[in-house]
CSV table of C-alpha atoms in Angstrom, one decimal:
chain,number,residue,atom,x,y,z
W,175,MET,CA,39.3,-69.2,-81.7
W,176,LYS,CA,36.8,-69.9,-78.7
W,177,ARG,CA,39.4,-72.4,-77.4
W,178,ALA,CA,42.9,-71.1,-77.9
W,179,ASN,CA,44.7,-74.3,-76.6
W,180,SER,CA,44.9,-76.2,-79.9
W,181,GLY,CA,46.3,-73.1,-81.7
W,182,VAL,CA,48.9,-72.5,-79.0
W,183,THR,CA,49.9,-76.2,-79.2
W,184,TRP,CA,50.2,-75.7,-83.1
W,185,ILE,CA,52.3,-72.7,-82.9
W,186,GLN,CA,54.7,-74.2,-80.4
W,187,GLN,CA,55.8,-77.0,-82.7
W,188,GLY,CA,59.4,-76.4,-84.0
W,189,HIS,CA,58.6,-76.4,-87.7
W,190,VAL,CA,55.6,-74.0,-87.3
W,191,ASP,CA,57.4,-71.5,-85.0
W,192,GLY,CA,60.3,-71.5,-87.6
W,193,PHE,CA,58.2,-70.8,-90.3
W,194,LEU,CA,56.4,-67.9,-88.6
W,195,ARG,CA,59.6,-66.5,-87.6
W,196,ALA,CA,60.8,-66.5,-91.1
W,197,LEU,CA,57.5,-64.9,-92.3
W,198,ALA,CA,57.9,-62.1,-89.9
W,199,ALA,CA,61.3,-61.4,-91.1
W,200,ALA,CA,60.3,-61.3,-94.7
W,201,PRO,CA,60.3,-57.9,-96.4
W,202,SER,CA,56.9,-58.2,-97.8
W,203,ILE,CA,53.8,-60.4,-97.5
W,204,SER,CA,52.7,-62.1,-100.7
W,205,HIS,CA,52.1,-65.6,-102.2
W,206,GLU,CA,55.5,-65.3,-103.8
W,207,ALA,CA,57.2,-64.5,-100.6
W,208,LEU,CA,55.7,-67.6,-98.9
W,209,ASP,CA,56.8,-69.6,-101.8
W,210,ASP,CA,60.4,-68.7,-101.3
W,211,LEU,CA,60.5,-69.1,-97.5
W,212,PRO,CA,62.1,-72.3,-96.1
W,213,GLY,CA,60.1,-74.6,-94.2
W,214,VAL,CA,57.8,-77.7,-94.4
W,215,ASP,CA,55.3,-77.4,-97.4
W,216,ARG,CA,52.2,-78.7,-95.3
W,217,THR,CA,52.9,-75.8,-92.8
W,218,ARG,CA,53.4,-73.3,-95.7
W,219,SER,CA,50.2,-74.5,-97.2
W,220,TYR,CA,48.2,-74.1,-93.9
W,221,VAL,CA,49.6,-70.7,-93.2
W,222,ARG,CA,48.8,-69.5,-96.8
W,223,GLY,CA,45.2,-70.6,-96.2
W,224,LEU,CA,44.8,-68.9,-92.9
W,225,MET,CA,46.1,-65.6,-94.5
W,226,VAL,CA,43.6,-66.1,-97.3
W,227,GLU,CA,40.6,-66.9,-95.2
W,228,HIS,CA,41.3,-63.8,-93.0
W,229,ASP,CA,42.1,-61.4,-96.1
W,230,VAL,CA,45.6,-60.9,-95.7
W,231,LEU,CA,46.3,-62.5,-99.1
W,232,PRO,CA,44.1,-62.8,-102.1
W,233,ALA,CA,42.7,-66.1,-103.1
W,234,ARG,CA,44.5,-68.2,-105.7
W,235,ASP,CA,43.9,-71.7,-106.9
W,236,GLU,CA,46.6,-73.7,-105.2
W,237,ARG,CA,45.8,-77.0,-107.1
W,238,ALA,CA,46.7,-75.3,-110.4
W,239,ILE,CA,49.9,-73.9,-108.7
W,240,ARG,CA,50.8,-77.2,-107.5
W,241,TYR,CA,50.2,-79.0,-110.6
W,242,GLY,CA,52.4,-76.7,-112.5
W,243,GLN,CA,55.1,-77.3,-109.8
W,244,TRP,CA,54.6,-81.0,-109.9
W,245,ALA,CA,54.5,-81.3,-113.9
W,246,ALA,CA,57.8,-79.2,-113.9
W,247,ALA,CA,59.7,-81.8,-111.8
W,248,ALA,CA,58.1,-84.8,-113.7
W,249,LEU,CA,59.7,-83.7,-116.9
W,250,ALA,CA,63.1,-85.0,-115.4
W,251,ARG,CA,61.7,-88.4,-115.5
W,252,LEU,CA,61.8,-88.6,-119.3
W,253,GLN,CA,64.7,-90.4,-120.9
W,254,SER,CA,64.9,-88.1,-124.2
W,255,ASP,CA,64.7,-84.4,-124.8
W,256,GLU,CA,62.4,-85.0,-127.7
W,257,HIS,CA,59.8,-86.6,-125.5
W,258,ARG,CA,60.4,-84.1,-122.7
W,259,ASP,CA,59.4,-81.4,-125.2
W,260,VAL,CA,56.2,-83.6,-126.0
W,261,ILE,CA,55.1,-83.9,-122.5
W,262,ARG,CA,55.9,-80.3,-121.7
W,263,ARG,CA,53.4,-79.2,-124.5
W,264,TYR,CA,50.9,-81.8,-123.5
W,265,VAL,CA,50.9,-80.3,-120.0
W,266,ARG,CA,50.8,-76.7,-121.1
W,267,TRP,CA,48.2,-76.9,-123.9
W,268,TYR,CA,45.9,-79.7,-122.6
W,269,HIS,CA,45.9,-79.8,-118.8
W,270,GLN,CA,46.9,-76.5,-117.8
W,271,ARG,CA,44.8,-74.7,-120.5
W,272,ARG,CA,41.7,-76.7,-119.0
W,273,MET,CA,42.6,-75.6,-115.4
W,274,ASN,CA,43.1,-71.9,-116.5
W,275,GLU,CA,39.3,-72.1,-117.7
W,276,MET,CA,38.1,-73.3,-114.4
W,277,THR,CA,37.2,-71.1,-111.6
W,278,SER,CA,38.6,-73.6,-109.1
W,279,VAL,CA,40.5,-76.9,-110.0
W,280,PRO,CA,38.6,-79.9,-108.4
W,281,ASP,CA,40.5,-82.3,-106.5
W,282,GLY,CA,39.5,-84.9,-109.0
W,283,THR,CA,40.8,-83.1,-112.0
W,284,TYR,CA,44.2,-82.4,-110.3
W,285,LEU,CA,44.7,-86.0,-109.5
W,286,ARG,CA,43.6,-87.2,-112.8
W,287,SER,CA,45.8,-84.7,-114.6
W,288,LYS,CA,48.9,-86.1,-112.5
W,289,GLN,CA,48.0,-89.7,-113.5
W,290,SER,CA,47.5,-89.0,-117.1
W,291,VAL,CA,50.8,-87.4,-117.4
W,292,THR,CA,52.5,-90.2,-115.4
W,293,VAL,CA,51.2,-92.8,-117.7
W,294,ALA,CA,52.2,-90.6,-120.8
W,295,ILE,CA,55.7,-90.4,-119.5
W,296,GLU,CA,55.9,-94.2,-118.7
W,297,PHE,CA,54.8,-95.0,-122.5
W,298,LEU,CA,57.3,-92.6,-124.0
W,299,ASN,CA,60.0,-94.0,-121.9
W,300,TRP,CA,58.9,-97.4,-122.9
W,301,LEU,CA,59.3,-96.3,-126.6
W,302,ASP,CA,62.6,-95.1,-125.8
W,303,ASP,CA,63.6,-98.4,-124.4
W,304,HIS,CA,62.5,-100.1,-127.6
W,305,THR,CA,64.2,-97.5,-129.9
W,306,LEU,CA,60.8,-96.4,-131.3
W,307,ARG,CA,59.9,-92.9,-132.5
W,308,LEU,CA,56.5,-91.6,-131.7
W,309,ASP,CA,55.5,-91.1,-135.2
W,310,GLU,CA,56.5,-94.5,-136.0
W,311,ILE,CA,54.4,-96.6,-133.6
W,312,ALA,CA,51.5,-98.8,-134.7
W,313,GLN,CA,48.4,-100.1,-133.0
W,314,GLU,CA,50.1,-103.0,-132.1
W,315,HIS,CA,52.7,-101.2,-130.1
W,316,VAL,CA,49.9,-99.6,-128.1
W,317,ASP,CA,48.2,-102.9,-127.4
W,318,ALA,CA,51.5,-104.6,-126.4
W,319,TRP,CA,52.4,-101.7,-123.9
W,320,ILE,CA,48.8,-101.9,-122.4
W,321,ALA,CA,48.8,-105.7,-122.2
W,322,ASP,CA,52.2,-105.9,-120.6
W,323,GLY,CA,51.4,-103.7,-117.4
W,324,PRO,CA,48.7,-102.7,-114.8
W,325,SER,CA,45.2,-101.5,-115.7
W,326,THR,CA,46.1,-98.0,-115.2
W,327,ARG,CA,47.9,-97.9,-118.5
W,328,LYS,CA,44.5,-97.5,-120.2
W,329,PHE,CA,44.7,-94.0,-119.0
W,330,LEU,CA,46.9,-93.6,-122.1
W,331,ASP,CA,43.4,-92.7,-123.7
W,332,ARG,CA,43.9,-89.3,-122.4
W,333,PHE,CA,47.3,-88.5,-123.9
W,334,LEU,CA,46.8,-90.5,-127.4
W,335,PRO,CA,43.9,-88.5,-128.6
W,336,TRP,CA,45.8,-85.2,-128.0
W,337,ALA,CA,48.8,-86.7,-129.6
W,338,VAL,CA,46.7,-87.8,-132.7
W,339,LYS,CA,45.0,-84.2,-132.6
W,340,SER,CA,48.6,-82.6,-132.7
W,341,ARG,CA,49.7,-84.9,-135.4
W,342,LEU,CA,52.4,-86.7,-133.4
W,343,VAL,CA,51.1,-90.1,-134.0
W,344,ARG,CA,49.0,-92.0,-136.8
W,345,PRO,CA,45.3,-90.9,-136.7
W,346,ASP,CA,44.1,-94.5,-136.4
W,347,LEU,CA,45.6,-95.1,-133.0
W,348,GLN,CA,43.4,-95.9,-130.0
W,349,VAL,CA,43.3,-97.3,-126.6
W,350,PRO,CA,40.6,-100.2,-126.4
W,351,ALA,CA,37.4,-98.5,-124.7
W,352,HIS,CA,36.4,-99.4,-121.2
W,353,ARG,CA,33.1,-101.5,-121.4
W,354,ARG,CA,30.4,-99.9,-119.6
W,355,GLY,CA,28.7,-102.0,-116.9
W,356,THR,CA,31.7,-103.9,-115.8
W,357,SER,CA,32.6,-101.9,-112.9
W,358,PRO,CA,31.6,-103.8,-109.6
W,359,LYS,CA,28.5,-102.7,-107.9
W,360,PHE,CA,26.8,-103.7,-104.5
W,361,SER,CA,24.3,-106.3,-104.4
W,362,LYS,CA,21.0,-105.5,-102.7
W,363,PRO,CA,22.0,-107.5,-99.6
W,364,ALA,CA,25.2,-105.7,-99.5
W,365,GLN,CA,23.4,-102.5,-99.6
W,366,ASP,CA,21.1,-103.2,-96.8
W,367,ASP,CA,23.9,-104.3,-94.5
W,368,ALA,CA,25.9,-101.2,-95.5
W,369,VAL,CA,22.8,-99.0,-94.4
W,370,GLU,CA,22.2,-101.0,-91.2
W,371,ARG,CA,25.8,-100.3,-90.2
W,372,VAL,CA,25.8,-96.7,-91.2
W,373,VAL,CA,22.4,-95.8,-89.2
W,374,HIS,CA,22.7,-98.3,-86.4
W,375,THR,CA,26.4,-98.4,-85.3
W,376,ASN,CA,29.0,-95.8,-84.4
W,377,GLU,CA,31.7,-97.2,-86.7
W,378,LEU,CA,32.0,-93.9,-88.2
W,379,SER,CA,31.9,-90.3,-87.1
W,380,ALA,CA,28.8,-88.4,-87.4
W,381,ARG,CA,30.3,-86.4,-90.6
W,382,ASP,CA,31.3,-89.6,-92.2
W,383,ARG,CA,27.9,-91.3,-91.4
W,384,ALA,CA,26.2,-88.2,-93.0
W,385,ALA,CA,28.3,-88.6,-96.1
W,386,ALA,CA,27.6,-92.4,-96.3
W,387,ILE,CA,24.0,-92.0,-96.2
W,388,LEU,CA,24.0,-89.5,-99.2
W,389,VAL,CA,26.3,-92.1,-101.3
W,390,ILE,CA,24.3,-95.4,-100.2
W,391,VAL,CA,21.0,-94.2,-100.1
W,392,PHE,CA,21.0,-91.4,-102.6
W,393,ALA,CA,23.6,-92.5,-105.1
W,394,GLN,CA,25.3,-89.2,-104.7
W,395,GLN,CA,28.8,-88.8,-106.2
W,396,ILE,CA,31.5,-88.0,-103.7
W,397,GLU,CA,32.6,-84.8,-105.5
W,398,ASP,CA,28.9,-83.6,-105.2
W,399,VAL,CA,28.8,-84.6,-101.5
W,400,ILE,CA,32.0,-82.8,-100.5
W,401,LYS,CA,30.2,-79.3,-102.0
W,402,LEU,CA,27.1,-79.3,-99.8
W,403,THR,CA,26.7,-76.3,-97.5
W,404,TRP,CA,24.3,-75.8,-94.8
W,405,GLY,CA,22.2,-73.9,-97.2
W,406,ASP,CA,21.4,-77.2,-98.8
W,407,ILE,CA,20.2,-78.6,-95.5
W,408,ALA,CA,17.1,-77.4,-93.5
W,409,ILE,CA,16.3,-78.4,-89.9
W,410,VAL,CA,13.0,-77.3,-89.0
W,411,ASN,CA,11.5,-78.8,-85.9
W,412,GLU,CA,10.9,-82.6,-86.6
W,413,VAL,CA,11.9,-82.4,-90.0
W,414,VAL,CA,15.5,-82.5,-91.8
W,415,THR,CA,15.7,-81.8,-95.6
W,416,VAL,CA,18.6,-82.2,-98.0
W,417,SER,CA,18.4,-80.5,-101.5
W,418,LEU,CA,19.9,-82.8,-104.2
W,419,GLY,CA,19.7,-82.4,-107.8
W,420,LYS,CA,16.6,-80.6,-108.4
W,421,THR,CA,14.7,-82.1,-105.6
W,422,THR,CA,14.6,-81.6,-101.8
W,423,PHE,CA,14.4,-85.0,-99.6
W,424,ALA,CA,12.9,-85.3,-96.5
W,425,LEU,CA,15.1,-87.7,-94.2
W,426,PRO,CA,13.1,-89.9,-92.1
W,427,SER,CA,14.5,-91.2,-88.8
W,428,PRO,CA,17.2,-92.6,-88.1
W,429,LEU,CA,18.7,-91.0,-91.5
W,430,ASP,CA,18.4,-87.6,-90.1
W,431,GLY,CA,20.3,-88.5,-87.0
W,432,PRO,CA,24.1,-87.4,-88.3
W,433,PHE,CA,22.9,-84.4,-89.8
W,434,ARG,CA,21.2,-83.2,-86.6
W,435,GLU,CA,24.6,-84.1,-84.7
W,436,LEU,CA,26.4,-82.1,-87.0
W,437,ALA,CA,24.2,-79.1,-86.9
W,438,ALA,CA,24.1,-79.2,-83.0
W,439,ALA,CA,27.9,-78.9,-82.7
W,440,PRO,CA,29.3,-76.4,-84.9
W,441,VAL,CA,33.0,-76.0,-84.9
W,442,LEU,CA,34.3,-72.5,-85.6
W,443,THR,CA,37.9,-72.2,-85.6
W,444,ALA,CA,40.7,-69.9,-86.9
W,445,ALA,CA,40.8,-72.0,-90.1
W,446,HIS,CA,36.9,-71.9,-90.6
W,447,PRO,CA,35.6,-68.8,-88.8
W,448,ARG,CA,32.8,-68.1,-91.4
W,449,ASP,CA,32.4,-70.9,-94.0
W,450,ASN,CA,29.3,-72.9,-94.4
W,451,TRP,CA,30.6,-76.3,-95.6
W,452,VAL,CA,28.7,-79.4,-94.3
W,453,PHE,CA,32.1,-81.3,-94.6
W,454,ARG,CA,34.9,-79.1,-93.5
W,455,GLY,CA,38.2,-79.8,-94.6
W,456,TYR,CA,41.8,-79.5,-92.9
W,457,SER,CA,42.7,-76.7,-95.1
W,458,PRO,CA,41.5,-73.2,-94.0
W,459,GLY,CA,38.1,-72.3,-95.8
W,460,ARG,CA,38.1,-75.5,-97.8
W,461,HIS,CA,35.7,-78.5,-97.7
W,462,ILE,CA,37.1,-82.1,-97.2
W,463,THR,CA,38.8,-83.5,-100.4
W,464,GLY,CA,37.1,-86.6,-102.4
W,465,SER,CA,40.1,-88.8,-101.7
W,466,SER,CA,40.2,-88.1,-97.8
W,467,LEU,CA,36.4,-88.9,-97.7
W,468,ARG,CA,36.8,-92.2,-99.7
W,469,ILE,CA,39.4,-93.3,-97.3
W,470,SER,CA,37.2,-92.5,-94.2
W,471,LEU,CA,34.2,-94.3,-95.7
W,472,LYS,CA,36.5,-97.4,-96.9
W,473,ALA,CA,36.0,-99.3,-93.8
W,474,LEU,CA,32.2,-99.7,-94.7
W,475,PHE,CA,32.3,-99.6,-98.5
W,476,ALA,CA,34.0,-98.6,-101.8
W,477,THR,CA,32.0,-95.4,-102.6
W,478,ARG,CA,31.8,-96.1,-106.3
W,479,ALA,CA,30.4,-99.8,-106.0
W,480,ALA,CA,28.0,-98.6,-103.3
W,481,ARG,CA,26.8,-95.8,-105.6
W,482,LEU,CA,26.6,-98.0,-108.7
W,483,GLY,CA,24.6,-100.5,-106.7
W,484,THR,CA,22.0,-97.8,-105.3
W,485,LEU,CA,21.6,-96.5,-108.9
W,486,HIS,CA,20.9,-100.0,-110.1
W,487,GLU,CA,18.0,-100.5,-107.6
W,488,LEU,CA,16.6,-96.8,-107.8
W,489,THR,CA,16.1,-97.2,-111.5
W,490,LYS,CA,13.7,-100.0,-110.8
W,491,LEU,CA,11.4,-97.5,-108.9
W,492,GLY,CA,10.5,-94.8,-111.5
W,493,PRO,CA,10.8,-93.1,-115.0
W,494,VAL,CA,14.1,-92.4,-116.0
W,495,PRO,CA,13.4,-88.3,-116.3
W,496,ILE,CA,12.2,-88.4,-112.8
W,497,VAL,CA,15.0,-90.3,-111.2
W,498,ALA,CA,17.6,-88.2,-113.1
W,499,ASP,CA,16.2,-84.9,-112.2
W,500,ALA,CA,15.7,-86.0,-108.5
W,501,LEU,CA,19.3,-87.1,-108.0
W,502,GLY,CA,21.2,-84.7,-110.2
W,503,TYR,CA,22.2,-87.1,-113.1
W,504,SER,CA,21.9,-86.9,-116.8
W,505,THR,CA,19.1,-88.9,-118.2
W,506,THR,CA,21.6,-90.9,-120.4
W,507,THR,CA,23.3,-92.0,-117.3
W,508,ILE,CA,20.2,-93.1,-115.7
W,509,GLU,CA,19.0,-94.7,-118.9
W,510,ARG,CA,22.1,-97.0,-118.9
W,511,HIS,CA,21.5,-98.1,-115.5
W,512,ALA,CA,17.8,-98.6,-116.3
W,513,ILE,CA,18.6,-100.7,-119.1
W,514,GLY,CA,21.1,-102.8,-116.9
W,515,SER,CA,18.6,-103.4,-114.2
W,516,ALA,CA,15.8,-104.3,-116.7
W,517,ALA,CA,18.2,-106.7,-118.2
W,518,VAL,CA,18.7,-108.4,-114.7
W,519,TYR,CA,15.0,-108.5,-114.0
W,520,SER,CA,14.4,-110.0,-117.5
W,521,GLU,CA,16.9,-112.8,-116.7
W,522,TYR,CA,15.0,-113.5,-113.5
W,523,ILE,CA,11.6,-113.8,-115.2
W,524,ALA,CA,13.2,-116.2,-117.8
W,525,SER,CA,14.5,-118.4,-115.1
W,526,ILE,CA,11.2,-118.5,-113.3
W,527,LYS,CA,9.3,-119.3,-116.5
W,528,SER,CA,12.0,-122.1,-117.2
W,529,VAL,CA,11.3,-123.7,-113.7
W,530,GLY,CA,7.5,-123.7,-114.4
W,531,ALA,CA,8.1,-125.3,-117.7
W,532,PRO,CA,6.7,-128.9,-118.4
W,533,GLY,CA,9.2,-131.5,-116.9
W,534,ARG,CA,10.4,-129.0,-114.3
W,535,ARG,CA,9.7,-129.1,-110.6
W,536,PRO,CA,8.2,-125.7,-109.3
W,537,PRO,CA,10.3,-123.7,-106.9
W,538,GLU,CA,9.8,-124.5,-103.0
W,539,VAL,CA,8.3,-121.8,-100.9
W,540,THR,CA,10.5,-121.1,-98.0
């Protein structure tokens, strides 16, 4: 480290010192040895990340490992052995099977998989409370359970299709589909205000301002933002460019400011001695997680509402295939937003025509 002070301060903490002493006394260095050592899990994860980053240990997918540990503990929340076996199969043959096919399990997949199992456990416990067997339930039971709780109960739509496919329930059972176009999105004035605050105030750090620009100006999903590397961004003299989707965009001033600040102050630490992430995370060698970045940007806007509002406006500016390719979206997704923005525009035209109809006063010009 160029500055050892922070590293020394970290080592001198009691829980870190104790963990490192236990590690030094271990008969071997392996992932399994780290798993068995006593200590704080956060310290264990950080030390493991350092050892992987500096080639002491081979890399492994920590989210997949943590998910398996979480799922094993979650089984204890089930009230019956029969349903415990159902969830065990659901975890193994649906969620863990999908994770095993991935090179690296994304943070979003990890969190959604936990939520999906949690909702399934709550549903099966509800069946036990009402003395219902899984193979006996009808659509009215599914509807009653969803209607009598929070909106997250609709995440049963991940468990129920698996149960149908596994022939555990009737094949006609379903969870009411989410209606597209009902998610909240920023209005144009709200977008303009958010952009103004991002580029002309210091409410956020340079890192968070750069991420906010990619969301509110270019409608990028957080999961794509966090994966950007300095290979995707070029700073040549007066021009800053960023590659998104199939297009490289030049960032005019003042949008380029946060990216120049980040590039001018690279921070090489023991946790990040060589990685190329634009948005570095706390864990060694890893980028920031989507959930952490969403929390950081929450002071200015909800990232989903901001992104949807931007897409709504951008689809008015060009043909669907061009917008889709430029921003890295599928044409189907952009088509849905284009239809929505066209519908709003049609309503506006209709209202103007009705104002100009006979017997109506024309609008005042202000």
